[in-house]
Short mmCIF file of C-alpha atoms and ligand atoms in Angstrom, two decimals:
data_model
loop_
_atom_site.label_atom_id
_atom_site.label_comp_id
_atom_site.label_asym_id
_atom_site.label_seq_id
_atom_site.Cartn_x
_atom_site.Cartn_y
_atom_site.Cartn_z
CA UNK A 1 4.55 34.63 -13.49
CA UNK A 2 2.21 31.61 -13.68
CA UNK A 3 3.51 28.06 -13.44
CA UNK A 4 1.70 24.72 -13.74
CA UNK A 5 3.05 22.09 -11.33
CA UNK A 6 2.53 18.34 -11.80
CA UNK A 7 3.14 15.73 -9.08
CA UNK A 8 3.06 11.96 -9.76
CA UNK A 9 5.98 10.51 -7.80
CA UNK A 10 4.00 8.34 -5.39
CA UNK A 11 0.27 7.77 -4.88
CA UNK A 12 -1.18 11.23 -5.44
CA UNK A 13 -2.01 12.48 -8.93
CA UNK A 14 -1.82 16.24 -8.56
CA UNK A 15 -1.69 19.45 -10.59
CA UNK A 16 -1.73 23.08 -9.49
CA UNK A 17 -1.30 26.58 -10.85
CA UNK A 18 0.70 29.01 -8.71
CA UNK A 19 1.80 32.59 -9.33
CA UNK A 20 5.06 34.14 -8.20
CA UNK A 21 3.18 36.39 -5.75
CA UNK A 22 2.50 33.14 -3.80
CA UNK A 23 -1.13 32.85 -4.84
CA UNK A 24 -2.39 29.31 -5.42
CA UNK A 25 -4.90 29.64 -8.25
CA UNK A 26 -5.72 25.94 -8.40
CA UNK A 27 -4.59 22.86 -6.48
CA UNK A 28 -6.14 19.52 -7.42
CA UNK A 29 -5.05 16.31 -5.68
CA UNK A 30 -6.46 12.89 -6.50
CA UNK A 31 -5.49 10.31 -3.92
CA UNK A 32 -5.07 6.69 -5.04
CA UNK A 33 -5.79 5.36 -1.55
CA UNK A 34 -8.64 3.13 -2.72
CA UNK A 35 -6.53 1.53 -5.48
CA UNK A 36 -3.76 0.61 -3.02
CA UNK A 37 -5.84 -0.20 0.06
CA UNK A 38 -6.30 -3.93 -0.79
CA UNK A 39 -2.49 -4.33 -0.77
CA UNK A 40 -1.86 -2.32 2.43
CA UNK A 41 0.73 -0.16 0.68
CA UNK A 42 1.58 1.56 -2.59
CA UNK A 43 2.03 -0.84 -5.54
CA UNK A 44 4.27 0.90 -8.14
CA UNK A 45 2.56 -0.64 -11.21
CA UNK A 46 -0.91 0.19 -9.94
CA UNK A 47 0.23 3.75 -9.17
CA UNK A 48 1.72 4.32 -12.63
CA UNK A 49 -1.45 3.10 -14.34
CA UNK A 50 -3.67 5.26 -12.15
CA UNK A 51 -1.54 8.35 -12.92
CA UNK A 52 -1.89 7.56 -16.62
CA UNK A 53 -5.67 7.21 -16.33
CA UNK A 54 -6.26 10.38 -14.31
CA UNK A 55 -3.50 12.92 -14.93
CA UNK A 56 -4.98 14.56 -18.05
CA UNK A 57 -8.29 15.20 -16.27
CA UNK A 58 -6.56 16.54 -13.15
CA UNK A 59 -4.44 18.96 -15.21
CA UNK A 60 -7.45 20.18 -17.19
CA UNK A 61 -9.40 20.53 -13.93
CA UNK A 62 -6.62 22.66 -12.40
CA UNK A 63 -6.55 24.90 -15.49
CA UNK A 64 -10.35 25.24 -15.31
CA UNK A 65 -10.20 26.08 -11.58
CA UNK A 66 -7.62 28.76 -12.34
CA UNK A 67 -9.75 30.01 -15.24
CA UNK A 68 -6.76 29.92 -17.56
CA UNK A 69 -5.85 28.58 -20.96
CA UNK A 70 -2.48 26.86 -21.39
CA UNK A 71 -1.20 29.91 -23.27
CA UNK A 72 -1.43 31.95 -20.06
CA UNK A 73 1.31 29.83 -18.44
CA UNK A 74 4.91 30.98 -18.24
CA UNK A 75 6.39 27.53 -17.55
CA UNK A 76 5.47 23.92 -16.82
CA UNK A 77 7.08 22.11 -13.87
CA UNK A 78 6.84 18.42 -12.97
CA UNK A 79 8.40 16.23 -10.32
CA UNK A 80 11.36 14.63 -12.11
CA UNK A 81 12.31 12.36 -9.17
CA UNK A 82 13.05 10.85 -6.75
CA UNK A 83 10.12 8.48 -6.56
CA UNK A 84 8.39 5.53 -8.20
CA UNK A 85 9.79 5.79 -11.67
CA UNK A 86 6.67 4.72 -13.62
CA UNK A 87 4.66 7.52 -12.06
CA UNK A 88 7.44 10.09 -12.44
CA UNK A 89 7.63 9.23 -16.16
CA UNK A 90 3.89 9.83 -16.60
CA UNK A 91 4.10 13.31 -15.04
CA UNK A 92 7.30 14.28 -16.86
CA UNK A 93 5.91 13.17 -20.24
CA UNK A 94 2.70 15.16 -19.70
CA UNK A 95 4.70 18.28 -18.74
CA UNK A 96 7.01 17.90 -21.73
CA UNK A 97 3.98 17.56 -24.03
CA UNK A 98 2.43 20.77 -22.69
CA UNK A 99 5.81 22.51 -22.88
CA UNK A 100 6.24 21.50 -26.52
CA UNK A 101 2.69 22.45 -27.51
CA UNK A 102 2.74 25.85 -25.74
CA UNK A 103 6.41 26.64 -26.35
CA UNK A 104 6.85 27.31 -22.63
CA UNK A 105 9.92 26.11 -20.72
CA UNK A 106 9.89 22.76 -18.92
CA UNK A 107 11.29 22.56 -15.39
CA UNK A 108 12.14 19.25 -13.70
CA UNK A 109 11.66 19.57 -9.95
CA UNK A 110 13.28 17.43 -7.26
CA UNK A 111 10.33 16.18 -5.16
CA UNK A 112 12.35 16.68 -1.96
CA UNK A 113 13.18 20.24 -2.99
CA UNK A 114 9.46 20.86 -3.56
CA UNK A 115 8.79 19.79 0.06
CA UNK A 116 11.83 21.78 1.24
CA UNK A 117 10.67 25.04 -0.39
CA UNK A 118 6.97 24.64 0.45
CA UNK A 119 7.39 26.85 3.54
CA UNK A 120 8.44 29.71 1.27
CA UNK A 121 5.11 29.38 -0.54
CA UNK A 122 3.01 29.25 2.63
CA UNK A 123 5.06 31.53 4.92
CA UNK A 124 7.63 33.44 2.83
CA UNK A 125 10.52 32.07 4.96
CA UNK A 126 13.98 33.51 4.16
CA UNK A 127 17.13 31.41 3.61
CA UNK A 128 18.89 29.89 5.47
CA UNK A 129 16.63 27.65 7.55
CA UNK A 130 16.80 24.27 9.20
CA UNK A 131 14.50 21.68 7.64
CA UNK A 132 13.05 18.50 9.12
CA UNK A 133 11.73 16.57 6.12
CA UNK A 134 9.53 13.71 7.28
CA UNK A 135 7.58 11.78 4.67
CA UNK A 136 6.76 8.25 3.57
CA UNK A 137 10.08 7.88 1.79
CA UNK A 138 12.41 10.25 3.65
CA UNK A 139 13.46 11.36 7.11
CA UNK A 140 16.20 13.98 6.93
CA UNK A 141 17.50 17.09 8.65
CA UNK A 142 18.98 19.64 6.26
CA UNK A 143 20.29 23.19 6.17
CA UNK A 144 18.42 24.89 3.34
CA UNK A 145 20.90 27.52 2.20
CA UNK A 146 19.31 28.51 -1.11
CA UNK A 147 17.51 27.05 -4.10
CA UNK A 148 19.53 23.96 -5.03
CA UNK A 149 21.88 24.37 -2.05
CA UNK A 150 21.31 21.89 0.75
CA UNK A 151 23.55 20.51 3.48
CA UNK A 152 22.36 17.27 5.00
CA UNK A 153 22.91 17.02 8.75
CA UNK A 154 21.25 13.66 9.26
CA UNK A 155 19.08 10.99 7.66
CA UNK A 156 17.49 7.69 8.54
CA UNK A 157 19.67 4.62 8.38
CA UNK A 158 16.66 2.35 7.80
CA UNK A 159 12.95 3.27 7.62
CA UNK A 160 11.50 6.71 6.98
CA UNK A 161 9.18 7.87 9.76
CA UNK A 162 6.07 7.82 7.53
CA UNK A 163 7.00 4.27 6.52
CA UNK A 164 7.24 3.31 10.22
CA UNK A 165 3.76 4.79 10.79
CA UNK A 166 2.43 2.84 7.79
CA UNK A 167 4.02 -0.44 8.90
CA UNK A 168 2.80 0.00 12.48
CA UNK A 169 -0.74 0.56 11.23
CA UNK A 170 -0.49 -2.54 9.04
CA UNK A 171 0.70 -4.70 11.98
CA UNK A 172 -2.17 -3.40 14.09
CA UNK A 173 -4.68 -3.93 11.29
CA UNK A 174 -5.98 -0.35 11.39
CA UNK A 175 -5.72 0.42 7.74
CA UNK A 176 -3.86 2.40 5.16
CA UNK A 177 -2.45 5.02 4.96
CA UNK A 178 -1.03 4.43 8.38
CA UNK A 179 -0.13 7.92 9.60
CA UNK A 180 -3.64 9.32 10.01
CA UNK A 181 -4.90 5.92 11.32
CA UNK A 182 -2.21 5.74 14.03
CA UNK A 183 -2.77 9.37 14.99
CA UNK A 184 -6.53 8.83 15.34
CA UNK A 185 -6.15 5.60 17.38
CA UNK A 186 -3.48 7.17 19.63
CA UNK A 187 -5.91 9.82 20.86
CA UNK A 188 -7.61 7.30 23.18
CA UNK A 189 -4.38 5.53 24.16
CA UNK A 190 -2.03 5.41 27.16
CA UNK A 191 1.48 6.15 25.84
CA UNK A 192 3.12 4.68 28.97
CA UNK A 193 1.51 1.22 29.07
CA UNK A 194 4.09 -0.43 26.82
CA UNK A 195 7.78 0.26 27.13
CA UNK A 196 9.08 0.96 23.62
CA UNK A 197 12.65 1.86 22.53
CA UNK A 198 13.81 5.35 21.49
CA UNK A 199 16.41 4.48 18.82
CA UNK A 200 19.39 6.87 18.42
CA UNK A 201 18.62 8.99 21.50
CA UNK A 202 21.87 9.75 23.28
CA UNK A 203 24.00 9.20 20.18
CA UNK A 204 25.89 12.12 18.69
CA UNK A 205 24.78 13.55 15.36
CA UNK A 206 21.39 13.84 13.71
CA UNK A 207 20.72 10.44 12.12
CA UNK A 208 17.49 8.53 12.69
CA UNK A 209 16.56 4.87 12.96
CA UNK A 210 13.04 3.48 13.26
CA UNK A 211 13.32 -0.22 12.49
CA UNK A 212 13.95 -1.17 16.16
CA UNK A 213 10.78 0.65 17.20
CA UNK A 214 8.82 -1.17 14.51
CA UNK A 215 10.24 -4.55 15.60
CA UNK A 216 9.38 -3.78 19.20
CA UNK A 217 5.75 -3.08 18.24
CA UNK A 218 5.61 -6.47 16.46
CA UNK A 219 7.11 -8.30 19.43
CA UNK A 220 4.72 -6.57 21.84
CA UNK A 221 1.74 -7.60 19.70
CA UNK A 222 2.96 -11.22 19.62
CA UNK A 223 3.24 -11.30 23.42
CA UNK A 224 -0.31 -10.10 24.02
CA UNK A 225 -2.60 -12.80 25.49
CA UNK A 226 -4.06 -14.99 22.70
CA UNK A 227 -2.39 -12.69 20.20
CA UNK A 228 -5.75 -10.94 19.91
CA UNK A 229 -5.68 -7.16 19.72
CA UNK A 230 -8.33 -5.30 21.66
CA UNK A 231 -9.18 -1.72 20.74
CA UNK A 232 -7.42 -0.63 23.94
CA UNK A 233 -4.23 -2.47 22.99
CA UNK A 234 -4.24 -0.80 19.58
CA UNK A 235 -4.82 2.65 21.09
CA UNK A 236 -2.06 2.16 23.71
CA UNK A 237 0.42 0.86 21.12
CA UNK A 238 -0.32 3.77 18.76
CA UNK A 239 0.07 6.28 21.59
CA UNK A 240 3.31 4.58 22.68
CA UNK A 241 4.65 4.57 19.12
CA UNK A 242 3.84 8.25 18.64
CA UNK A 243 5.40 9.21 21.98
CA UNK A 244 8.60 7.31 21.09
CA UNK A 245 8.70 8.94 17.64
CA UNK A 246 8.17 12.34 19.25
CA UNK A 247 11.05 11.79 21.70
CA UNK A 248 13.35 10.73 18.84
CA UNK A 249 12.38 13.71 16.64
CA UNK A 250 12.86 16.15 19.52
CA UNK A 251 16.30 14.73 20.39
CA UNK A 252 17.55 14.69 16.78
CA UNK A 253 16.20 18.19 16.07
CA UNK A 254 17.88 19.49 19.23
CA UNK A 255 21.23 18.23 17.93
CA UNK A 256 20.50 19.68 14.49
CA UNK A 257 19.70 23.12 15.93
CA UNK A 258 23.16 23.22 17.54
CA UNK A 259 24.84 22.29 14.24
CA UNK A 260 22.68 24.70 12.25
CA UNK A 261 23.52 27.59 14.59
CA UNK A 262 27.22 26.88 14.25
CA UNK A 263 26.94 26.99 10.45
CA UNK A 264 24.43 29.87 10.30
CA UNK A 265 24.61 32.04 13.43
CA UNK A 266 21.90 34.34 12.05
CA UNK A 267 19.44 31.64 10.94
CA UNK A 268 16.64 31.10 13.42
CA UNK A 269 13.85 29.08 11.79
CA UNK A 270 12.98 25.39 11.81
CA UNK A 271 10.69 24.26 8.99
CA UNK A 272 8.92 20.91 9.14
CA UNK A 273 7.70 19.52 5.81
CA UNK A 274 6.48 16.25 4.30
CA UNK A 275 3.40 14.13 4.95
CA UNK A 276 4.26 13.28 8.59
CA UNK A 277 4.22 17.02 9.41
CA UNK A 278 0.43 16.65 9.26
CA UNK A 279 0.58 14.84 12.65
CA UNK A 280 -0.72 17.17 15.38
CA UNK A 281 1.07 15.40 18.26
CA UNK A 282 4.45 15.55 16.51
CA UNK A 283 3.81 19.17 15.55
CA UNK A 284 3.23 20.01 19.21
CA UNK A 285 6.44 18.21 20.23
CA UNK A 286 8.46 20.21 17.72
CA UNK A 287 6.66 23.38 18.81
CA UNK A 288 7.70 22.74 22.44
CA UNK A 289 11.29 22.18 21.36
CA UNK A 290 11.35 25.40 19.36
CA UNK A 291 9.99 27.35 22.32
CA UNK A 292 12.69 25.89 24.58
CA UNK A 293 15.41 26.64 22.02
CA UNK A 294 14.08 30.09 21.01
CA UNK A 295 13.74 29.02 17.38
CA UNK A 296 10.81 30.12 15.28
CA UNK A 297 8.84 27.29 13.70
CA UNK A 298 7.12 27.15 10.30
CA UNK A 299 4.96 24.24 9.23
CA UNK A 300 3.01 24.56 5.98
CA UNK A 301 -0.72 23.82 6.25
CA UNK A 302 -1.78 20.19 5.96
CA UNK A 303 -2.68 20.31 2.24
CA UNK A 304 0.82 21.60 1.42
CA UNK A 305 2.55 19.02 3.67
CA UNK A 306 1.20 15.91 1.94
CA UNK A 307 2.09 15.50 -1.74
CA UNK A 308 0.58 18.18 -3.97
CA UNK A 309 1.16 20.05 -7.21
CA UNK A 310 1.36 23.54 -5.64
CA UNK A 311 4.73 22.83 -4.00
CA UNK A 312 6.03 21.55 -7.36
CA UNK A 313 4.78 24.67 -9.15
CA UNK A 314 6.38 26.84 -6.44
CA UNK A 315 9.75 25.05 -6.70
CA UNK A 316 9.39 25.56 -10.47
CA UNK A 317 8.90 29.30 -9.90
CA UNK A 318 11.98 29.46 -7.63
CA UNK A 319 14.10 27.70 -10.28
CA UNK A 320 12.62 29.68 -13.19
CA UNK A 321 13.45 32.98 -11.44
CA UNK A 322 17.08 31.83 -11.41
CA UNK A 323 16.95 30.83 -15.07
CA UNK A 324 17.05 27.11 -14.27
CA UNK A 325 15.00 25.28 -16.89
CA UNK A 326 15.45 21.82 -18.39
CA UNK A 327 15.63 20.39 -21.89
CA UNK A 328 13.05 17.95 -23.22
CA UNK A 329 15.78 15.32 -23.04
CA UNK A 330 15.60 15.36 -19.20
CA UNK A 331 15.54 11.75 -17.95
CA UNK A 332 13.42 11.00 -14.84
CA UNK A 333 15.59 10.24 -11.80
CA UNK A 334 14.57 7.45 -9.40
CA UNK A 335 17.26 8.73 -7.00
CA UNK A 336 18.05 12.42 -6.65
CA UNK A 337 19.72 13.42 -3.37
CA UNK A 338 19.34 17.04 -2.23
CA UNK A 339 22.90 17.05 -0.92
CA UNK A 340 25.05 14.98 -3.30
CA UNK A 341 28.06 15.49 -1.00
CA UNK A 342 26.47 13.91 2.07
CA UNK A 343 28.24 10.72 3.12
CA UNK A 344 26.12 7.55 3.24
CA UNK A 345 24.60 7.05 6.70
CA UNK A 346 25.69 3.85 8.39
CA UNK A 347 24.65 2.20 11.64
CA UNK A 348 24.87 -1.41 12.77
CA UNK A 349 25.88 -2.48 9.30
CA UNK A 350 22.92 -0.75 7.65
CA UNK A 351 23.59 1.73 4.87
CA UNK A 352 21.19 4.29 3.44
O1 KG4 B 1 4.97 13.53 1.79
P1 KG4 B 1 4.01 12.41 1.57
O2 KG4 B 1 2.58 12.74 1.20
O3 KG4 B 1 4.56 11.41 0.50
C1 KG4 B 1 5.90 11.10 0.38
O4 KG4 B 1 6.62 11.87 -0.32
O5 KG4 B 1 6.30 10.09 1.01
O6 KG4 B 1 4.02 11.56 2.93
C2 KG4 B 1 3.23 10.40 3.06
C3 KG4 B 1 3.49 9.82 4.43
C4 KG4 B 1 2.83 8.47 4.66
O7 KG4 B 1 3.77 7.57 5.20
C5 KG4 B 1 1.72 8.80 5.66
O8 KG4 B 1 1.38 7.71 6.51
C6 KG4 B 1 2.33 9.96 6.42
O9 KG4 B 1 2.99 10.73 5.44
N1 KG4 B 1 1.30 10.75 7.10
C7 KG4 B 1 1.23 10.86 8.44
C8 KG4 B 1 0.06 11.61 8.71
N2 KG4 B 1 -0.53 11.94 7.52
C9 KG4 B 1 0.26 11.40 6.54
N3 KG4 B 1 2.03 10.38 9.41
C10 KG4 B 1 1.69 10.66 10.69
N4 KG4 B 1 0.56 11.35 11.04
C11 KG4 B 1 -0.27 11.84 10.09
N5 KG4 B 1 -1.37 12.51 10.44
ZN1 ZN B 2 6.32 13.74 -0.67
#
């Protein structure tokens, strides 16, 4: 079974061809970093236009890389949400067009589900597993019980972790996207020089909060002599931020492991997915936790952690195997929770 996967929900224009034996025949990703850099963040209008300009070429390139004609496909999958709606519409329309022209089924994929199932593409992980999904838009802990069956254990009540990385980088003037910039700067830093908060540690449950950490970084910068940031200050703040984020992730995951084991006594794997899973320091923190808790850990390789078409194609394969396809009347969904039954998270008056 061969499926084309299209991803346009944020700032990557991506297309891939994947087969149901877990082979990635093609995986093209065009980053829009340069388009958004002047603004220090993703501008939805700019993103939608860039997807429109580049998607056709990326899809054709992926088909060329795979050495296939469109007739060789069994289905066409595209991210149908959640995400920036202009971009999602571009990808969904392209997939519907190919579906109509080739008479192959169209499959709308939940972007979060694509991240959630990516470990089954890279590592063939069996259900159920515990998932830490950490990206630019989301920070959640979920039990992945099957395709389409998710139980949310915790979520952020304010910023996503990737967003906190991006905002920290912006405050420190070290560029965009923030995650890789903070990670690189932190390498030379002293994580103990500044005392930064660890929001949520010590509280029951598995929810996250990062806005207090972000505010603390801003206040620390403002208190520095002359308000001028030296390279050392930047490095120490980045290292301090990462260490605080690592402590928070470890604490929340520890709580989640207890809940997961109660629900699934035979499940024993923690999967980390989403763009922030590319961070080596945070990976090592989660690795240490898993060793201490006797959990096995699966983290897809870097190129499957950040947004890509292969994870969309794979989620399409998983749905297609179960007979789950969509009509051409599918409407893109700006919001699409993995666990529709999860109660809204609330903390200090903030709702998410
Ligand atoms: O999953 P993703 O590519 O897009 C979303 O669905 O949001 O995640 C993008 C996020 C950005 O916030 C980016 O700064 C973060 O992942 N990120 C990182 C690293 N690489 C990307 N965060 C921390 N360390 C990294 N090395
Ligand atoms: Zn993503």
